[in-house]
PDB file of C-alpha atoms in Angstrom:
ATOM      1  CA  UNK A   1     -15.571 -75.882 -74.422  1.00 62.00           C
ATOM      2  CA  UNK A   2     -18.882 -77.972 -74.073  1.00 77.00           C
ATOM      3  CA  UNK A   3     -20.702 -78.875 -77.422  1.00 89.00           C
ATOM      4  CA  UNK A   4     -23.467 -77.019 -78.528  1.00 92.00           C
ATOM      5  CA  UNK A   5     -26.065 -79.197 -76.880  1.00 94.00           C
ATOM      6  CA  UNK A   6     -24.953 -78.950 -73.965  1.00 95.00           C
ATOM      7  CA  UNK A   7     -24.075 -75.135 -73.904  1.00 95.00           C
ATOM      8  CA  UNK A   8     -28.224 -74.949 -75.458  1.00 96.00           C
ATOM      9  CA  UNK A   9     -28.826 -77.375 -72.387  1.00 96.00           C
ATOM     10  CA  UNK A  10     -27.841 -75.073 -70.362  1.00 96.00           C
ATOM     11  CA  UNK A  11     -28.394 -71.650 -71.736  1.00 97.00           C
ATOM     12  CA  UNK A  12     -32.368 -73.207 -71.458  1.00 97.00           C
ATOM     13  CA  UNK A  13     -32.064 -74.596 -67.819  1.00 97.00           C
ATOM     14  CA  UNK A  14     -30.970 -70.925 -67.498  1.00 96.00           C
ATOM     15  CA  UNK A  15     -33.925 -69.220 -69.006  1.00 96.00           C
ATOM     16  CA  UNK A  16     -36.266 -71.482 -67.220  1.00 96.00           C
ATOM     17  CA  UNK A  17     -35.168 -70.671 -64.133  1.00 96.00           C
ATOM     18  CA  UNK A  18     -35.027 -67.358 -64.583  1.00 94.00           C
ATOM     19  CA  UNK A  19     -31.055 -67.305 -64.380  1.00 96.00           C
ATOM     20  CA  UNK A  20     -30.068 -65.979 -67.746  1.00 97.00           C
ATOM     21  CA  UNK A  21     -29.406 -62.469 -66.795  1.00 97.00           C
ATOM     22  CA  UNK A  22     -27.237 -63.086 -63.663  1.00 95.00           C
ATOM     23  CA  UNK A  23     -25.368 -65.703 -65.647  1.00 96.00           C
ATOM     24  CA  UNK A  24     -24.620 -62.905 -68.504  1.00 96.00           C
ATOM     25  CA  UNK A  25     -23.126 -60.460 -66.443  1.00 96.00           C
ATOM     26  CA  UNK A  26     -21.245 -63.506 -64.691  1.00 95.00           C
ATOM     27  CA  UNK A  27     -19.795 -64.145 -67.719  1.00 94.00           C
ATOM     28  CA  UNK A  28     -19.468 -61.055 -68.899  1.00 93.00           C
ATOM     29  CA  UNK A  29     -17.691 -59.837 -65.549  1.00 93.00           C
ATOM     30  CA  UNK A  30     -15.200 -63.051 -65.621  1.00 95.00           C
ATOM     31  CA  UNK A  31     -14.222 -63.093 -69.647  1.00 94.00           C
ATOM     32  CA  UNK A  32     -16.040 -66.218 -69.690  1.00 92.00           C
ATOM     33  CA  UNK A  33     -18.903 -65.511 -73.012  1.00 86.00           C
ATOM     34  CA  UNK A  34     -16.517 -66.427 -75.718  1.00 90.00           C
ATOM     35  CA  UNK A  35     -16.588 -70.158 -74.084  1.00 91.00           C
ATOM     36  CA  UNK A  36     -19.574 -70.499 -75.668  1.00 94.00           C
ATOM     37  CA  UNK A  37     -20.753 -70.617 -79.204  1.00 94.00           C
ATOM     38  CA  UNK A  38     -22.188 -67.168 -80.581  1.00 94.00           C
ATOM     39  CA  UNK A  39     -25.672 -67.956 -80.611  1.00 96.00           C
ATOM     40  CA  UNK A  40     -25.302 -69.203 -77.112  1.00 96.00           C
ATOM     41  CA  UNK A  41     -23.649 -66.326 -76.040  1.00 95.00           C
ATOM     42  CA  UNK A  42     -26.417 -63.881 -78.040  1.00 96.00           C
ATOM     43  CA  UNK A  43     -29.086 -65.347 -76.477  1.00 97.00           C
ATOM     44  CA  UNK A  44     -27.878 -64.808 -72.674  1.00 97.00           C
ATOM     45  CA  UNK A  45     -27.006 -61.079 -73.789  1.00 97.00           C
ATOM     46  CA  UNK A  46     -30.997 -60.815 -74.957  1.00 97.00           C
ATOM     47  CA  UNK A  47     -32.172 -61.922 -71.978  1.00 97.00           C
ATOM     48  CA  UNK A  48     -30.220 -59.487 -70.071  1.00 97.00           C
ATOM     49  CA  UNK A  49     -30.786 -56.778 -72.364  1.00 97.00           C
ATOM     50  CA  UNK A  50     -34.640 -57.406 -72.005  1.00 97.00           C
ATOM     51  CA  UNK A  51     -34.419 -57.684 -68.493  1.00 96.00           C
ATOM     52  CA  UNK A  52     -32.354 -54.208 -67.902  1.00 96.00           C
ATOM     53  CA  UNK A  53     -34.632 -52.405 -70.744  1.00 96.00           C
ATOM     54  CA  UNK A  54     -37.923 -53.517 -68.340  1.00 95.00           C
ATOM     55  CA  UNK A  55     -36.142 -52.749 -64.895  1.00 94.00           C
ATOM     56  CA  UNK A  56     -35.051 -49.291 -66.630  1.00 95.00           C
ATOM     57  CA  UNK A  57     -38.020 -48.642 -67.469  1.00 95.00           C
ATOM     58  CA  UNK A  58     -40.010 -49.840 -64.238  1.00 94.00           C
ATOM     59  CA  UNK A  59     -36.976 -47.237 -62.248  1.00 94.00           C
ATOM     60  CA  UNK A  60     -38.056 -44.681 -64.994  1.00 95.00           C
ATOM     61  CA  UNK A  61     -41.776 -44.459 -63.524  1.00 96.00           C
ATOM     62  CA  UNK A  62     -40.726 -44.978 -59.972  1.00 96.00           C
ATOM     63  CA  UNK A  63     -38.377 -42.064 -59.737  1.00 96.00           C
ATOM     64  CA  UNK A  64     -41.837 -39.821 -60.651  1.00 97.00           C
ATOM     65  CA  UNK A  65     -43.724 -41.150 -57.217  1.00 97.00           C
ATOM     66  CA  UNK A  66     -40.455 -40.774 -55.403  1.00 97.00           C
ATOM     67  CA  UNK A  67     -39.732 -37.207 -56.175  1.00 98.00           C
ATOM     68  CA  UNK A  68     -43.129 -36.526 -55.201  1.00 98.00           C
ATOM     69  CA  UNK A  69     -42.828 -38.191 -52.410  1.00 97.00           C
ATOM     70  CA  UNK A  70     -40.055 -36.415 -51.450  1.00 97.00           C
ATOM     71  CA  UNK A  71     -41.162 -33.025 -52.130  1.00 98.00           C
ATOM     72  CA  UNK A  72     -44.113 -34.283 -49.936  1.00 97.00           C
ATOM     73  CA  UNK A  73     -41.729 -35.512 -47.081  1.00 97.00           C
ATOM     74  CA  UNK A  74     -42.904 -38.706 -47.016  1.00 97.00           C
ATOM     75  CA  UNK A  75     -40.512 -41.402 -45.524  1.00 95.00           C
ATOM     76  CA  UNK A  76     -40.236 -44.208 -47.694  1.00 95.00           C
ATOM     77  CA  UNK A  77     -37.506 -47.120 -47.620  1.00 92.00           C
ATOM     78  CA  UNK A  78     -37.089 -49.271 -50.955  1.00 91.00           C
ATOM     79  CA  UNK A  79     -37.182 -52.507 -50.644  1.00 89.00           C
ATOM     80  CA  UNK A  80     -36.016 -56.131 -52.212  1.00 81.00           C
ATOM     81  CA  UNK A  81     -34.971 -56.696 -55.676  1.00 83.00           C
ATOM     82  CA  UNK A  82     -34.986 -52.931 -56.770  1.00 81.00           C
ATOM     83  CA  UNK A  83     -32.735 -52.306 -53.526  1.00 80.00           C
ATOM     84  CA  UNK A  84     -30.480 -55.429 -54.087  1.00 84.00           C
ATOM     85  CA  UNK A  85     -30.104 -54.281 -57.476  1.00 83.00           C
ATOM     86  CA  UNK A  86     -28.774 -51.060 -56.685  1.00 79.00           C
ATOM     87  CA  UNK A  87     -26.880 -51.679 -53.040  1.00 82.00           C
ATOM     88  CA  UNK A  88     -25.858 -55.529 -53.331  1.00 84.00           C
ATOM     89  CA  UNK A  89     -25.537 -56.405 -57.189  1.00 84.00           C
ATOM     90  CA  UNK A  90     -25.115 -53.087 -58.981  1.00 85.00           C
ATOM     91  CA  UNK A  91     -26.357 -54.324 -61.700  1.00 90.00           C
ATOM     92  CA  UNK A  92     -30.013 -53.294 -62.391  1.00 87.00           C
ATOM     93  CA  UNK A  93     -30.141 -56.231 -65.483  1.00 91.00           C
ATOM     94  CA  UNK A  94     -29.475 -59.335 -62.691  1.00 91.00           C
ATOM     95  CA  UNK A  95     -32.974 -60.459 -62.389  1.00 89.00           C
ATOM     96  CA  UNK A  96     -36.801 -59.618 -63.816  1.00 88.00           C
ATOM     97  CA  UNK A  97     -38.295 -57.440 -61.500  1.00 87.00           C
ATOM     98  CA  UNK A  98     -42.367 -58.243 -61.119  1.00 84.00           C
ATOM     99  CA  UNK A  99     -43.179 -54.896 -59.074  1.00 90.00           C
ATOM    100  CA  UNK A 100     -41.460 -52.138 -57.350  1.00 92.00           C
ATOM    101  CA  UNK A 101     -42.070 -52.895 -53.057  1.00 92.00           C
ATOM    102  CA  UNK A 102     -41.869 -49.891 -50.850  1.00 94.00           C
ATOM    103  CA  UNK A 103     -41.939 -49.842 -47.501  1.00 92.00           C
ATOM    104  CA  UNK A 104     -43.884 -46.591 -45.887  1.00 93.00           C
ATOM    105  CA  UNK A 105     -45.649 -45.092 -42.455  1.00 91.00           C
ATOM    106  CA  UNK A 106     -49.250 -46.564 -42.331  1.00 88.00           C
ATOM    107  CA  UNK A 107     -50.202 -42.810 -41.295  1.00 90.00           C
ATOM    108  CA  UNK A 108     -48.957 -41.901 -44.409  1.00 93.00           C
ATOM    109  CA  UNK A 109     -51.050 -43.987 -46.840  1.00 91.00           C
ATOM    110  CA  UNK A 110     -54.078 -41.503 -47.858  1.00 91.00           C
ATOM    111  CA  UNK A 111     -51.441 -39.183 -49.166  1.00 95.00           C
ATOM    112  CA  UNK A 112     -49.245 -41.695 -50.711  1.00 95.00           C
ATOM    113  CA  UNK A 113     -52.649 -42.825 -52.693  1.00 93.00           C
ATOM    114  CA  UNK A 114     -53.572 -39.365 -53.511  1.00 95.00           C
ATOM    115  CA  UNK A 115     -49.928 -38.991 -55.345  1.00 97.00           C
ATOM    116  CA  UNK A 116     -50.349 -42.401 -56.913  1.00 96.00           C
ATOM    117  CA  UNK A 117     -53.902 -41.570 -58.581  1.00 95.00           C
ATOM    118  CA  UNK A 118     -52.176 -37.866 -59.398  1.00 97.00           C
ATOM    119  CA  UNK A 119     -49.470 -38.949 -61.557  1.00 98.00           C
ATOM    120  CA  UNK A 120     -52.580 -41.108 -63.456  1.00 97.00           C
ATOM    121  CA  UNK A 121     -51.600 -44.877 -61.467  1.00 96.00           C
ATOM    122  CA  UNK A 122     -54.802 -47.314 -61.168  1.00 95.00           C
ATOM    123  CA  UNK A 123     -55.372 -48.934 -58.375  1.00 92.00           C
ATOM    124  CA  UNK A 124     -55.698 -53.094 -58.373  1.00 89.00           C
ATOM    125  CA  UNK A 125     -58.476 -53.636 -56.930  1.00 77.00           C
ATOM    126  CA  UNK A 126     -60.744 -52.585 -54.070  1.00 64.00           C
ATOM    127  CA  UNK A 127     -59.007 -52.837 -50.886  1.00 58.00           C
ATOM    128  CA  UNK A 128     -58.406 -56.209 -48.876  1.00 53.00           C
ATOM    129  CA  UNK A 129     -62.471 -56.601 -46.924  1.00 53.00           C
ATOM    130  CA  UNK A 130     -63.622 -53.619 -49.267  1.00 50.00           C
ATOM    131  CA  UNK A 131     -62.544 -50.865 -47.511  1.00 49.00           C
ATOM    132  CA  UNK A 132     -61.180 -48.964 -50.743  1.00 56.00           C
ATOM    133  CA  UNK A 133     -58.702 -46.562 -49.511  1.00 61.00           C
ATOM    134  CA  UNK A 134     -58.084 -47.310 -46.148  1.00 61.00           C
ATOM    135  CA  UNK A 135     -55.513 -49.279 -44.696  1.00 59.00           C
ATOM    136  CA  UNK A 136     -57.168 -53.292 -43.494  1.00 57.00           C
ATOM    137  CA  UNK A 137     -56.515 -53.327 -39.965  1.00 59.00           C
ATOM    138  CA  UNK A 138     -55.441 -56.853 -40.302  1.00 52.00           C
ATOM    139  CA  UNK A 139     -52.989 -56.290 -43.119  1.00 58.00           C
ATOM    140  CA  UNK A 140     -49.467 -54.929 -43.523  1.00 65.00           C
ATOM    141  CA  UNK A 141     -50.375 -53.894 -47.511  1.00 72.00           C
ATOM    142  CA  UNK A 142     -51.965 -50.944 -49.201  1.00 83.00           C
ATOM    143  CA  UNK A 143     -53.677 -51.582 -52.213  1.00 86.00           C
ATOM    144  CA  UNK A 144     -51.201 -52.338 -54.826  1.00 90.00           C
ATOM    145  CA  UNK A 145     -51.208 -49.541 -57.687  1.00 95.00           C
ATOM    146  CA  UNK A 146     -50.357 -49.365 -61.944  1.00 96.00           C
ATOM    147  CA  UNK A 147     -49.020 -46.653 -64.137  1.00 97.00           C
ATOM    148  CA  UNK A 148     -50.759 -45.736 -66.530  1.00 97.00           C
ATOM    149  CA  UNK A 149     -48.148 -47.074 -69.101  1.00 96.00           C
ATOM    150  CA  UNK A 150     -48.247 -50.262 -67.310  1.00 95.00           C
ATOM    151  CA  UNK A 151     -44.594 -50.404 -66.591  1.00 95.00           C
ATOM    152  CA  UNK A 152     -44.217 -49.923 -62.946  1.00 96.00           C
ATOM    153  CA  UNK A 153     -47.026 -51.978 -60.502  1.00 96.00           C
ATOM    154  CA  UNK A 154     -46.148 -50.169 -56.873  1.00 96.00           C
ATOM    155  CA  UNK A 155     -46.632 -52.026 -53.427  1.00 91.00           C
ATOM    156  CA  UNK A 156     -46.672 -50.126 -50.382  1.00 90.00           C
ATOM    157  CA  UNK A 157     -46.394 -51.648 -46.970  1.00 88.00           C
ATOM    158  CA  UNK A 158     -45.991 -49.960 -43.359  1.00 84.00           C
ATOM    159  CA  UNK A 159     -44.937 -53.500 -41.762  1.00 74.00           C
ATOM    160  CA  UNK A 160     -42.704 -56.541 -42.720  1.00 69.00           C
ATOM    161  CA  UNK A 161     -44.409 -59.872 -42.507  1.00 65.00           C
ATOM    162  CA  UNK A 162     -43.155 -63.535 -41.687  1.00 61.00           C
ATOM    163  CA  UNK A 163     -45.158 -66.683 -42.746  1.00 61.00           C
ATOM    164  CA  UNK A 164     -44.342 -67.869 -39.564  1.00 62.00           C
ATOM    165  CA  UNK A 165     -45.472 -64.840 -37.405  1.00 61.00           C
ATOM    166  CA  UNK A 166     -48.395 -62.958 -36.681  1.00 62.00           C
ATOM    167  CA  UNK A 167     -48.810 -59.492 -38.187  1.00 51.00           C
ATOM    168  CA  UNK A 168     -48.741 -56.675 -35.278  1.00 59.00           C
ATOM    169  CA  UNK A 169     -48.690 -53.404 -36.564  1.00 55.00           C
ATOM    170  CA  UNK A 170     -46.006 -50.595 -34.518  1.00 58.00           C
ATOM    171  CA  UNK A 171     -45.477 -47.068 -35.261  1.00 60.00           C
ATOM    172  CA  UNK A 172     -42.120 -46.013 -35.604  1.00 54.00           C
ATOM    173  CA  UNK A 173     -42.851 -42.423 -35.390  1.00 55.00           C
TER     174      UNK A 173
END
């Protein structure tokens, strides 16, 4: 076993980088968190816990735009962290979630906003050139949207974008 400095060395490199979660359930999963000193060991399991509680809570408001989506028919595919959380990890505590990305038809975006501002969520601003609810032409983003509880910020998108690439829009209906 490493002294304490360096287990507090590296509990903090963890934190820092954001790693603290994935570590604990590494851990955790390999019998590995009585290596390290209590406190060591209690402070990875709050940062997981805090991490799981938020991304519980963040799944909490999403399911309500999804079931109305849904019941809607509205095609909608979830994407990044929330779905590698779910299909890949399965572990929803493995990382901080910032926002819940969701990728949608572009056809499909003045209803998806009407459900959004139904269940109470504010919109972040005023549309990419102004254009409030209507999709940019020369974006792949709709307006990013808040619940009212603040919990759950929602980004919709009816394309996947590159750095490298130019954005063309295609309908795959």
């Amino acid at each position: 076993m490493f002294d304490k400095q360096h287990q507090q060395a590296f509990y903090d490199y963890c934190r820092e980088w954001k790693l603290a979660p994935w570590i604990w359930i590494q851990l955790n999963r390999l019998g590995l968190q009585n290596q390290l000193d209590n406190e060591i060991t209690q402070d990875f399991l709050d940062q997981y816990t805090n991490v799981k509680n938020q991304n519980d809570q963040r799944n909490e408001v999403a399911k309500q735009f999804l079931k109305r989506f849904s019941e809607e028919n509205i095609d909608v595919i979830i994407l990044k962290g929330n779905c590698l959380a779910h299909e890949v990890y399965h572990e929803i505590g493995y990382k901080r979630m910032n926002d819940f990305d969701i990728l949608i038809h572009k056809n499909d975006w003045d209803r998806i906003q009407s459900i959004y501002l139904e269940l109470g969520f504010i919109p972040l601003g005023f549309g990419w050139s102004g254009e409030k609810e209507k999709p940019a032409k020369f974006s792949h983003v709709g307006m990013s949207f808040i619940s009212p509880d603040f919990k759950c910020i929602v980004g919709s998108q009816w394309g996947l974008k590159s750095p490298t690439t130019q954005y063309k829009y295609r309908d795959w209906k």
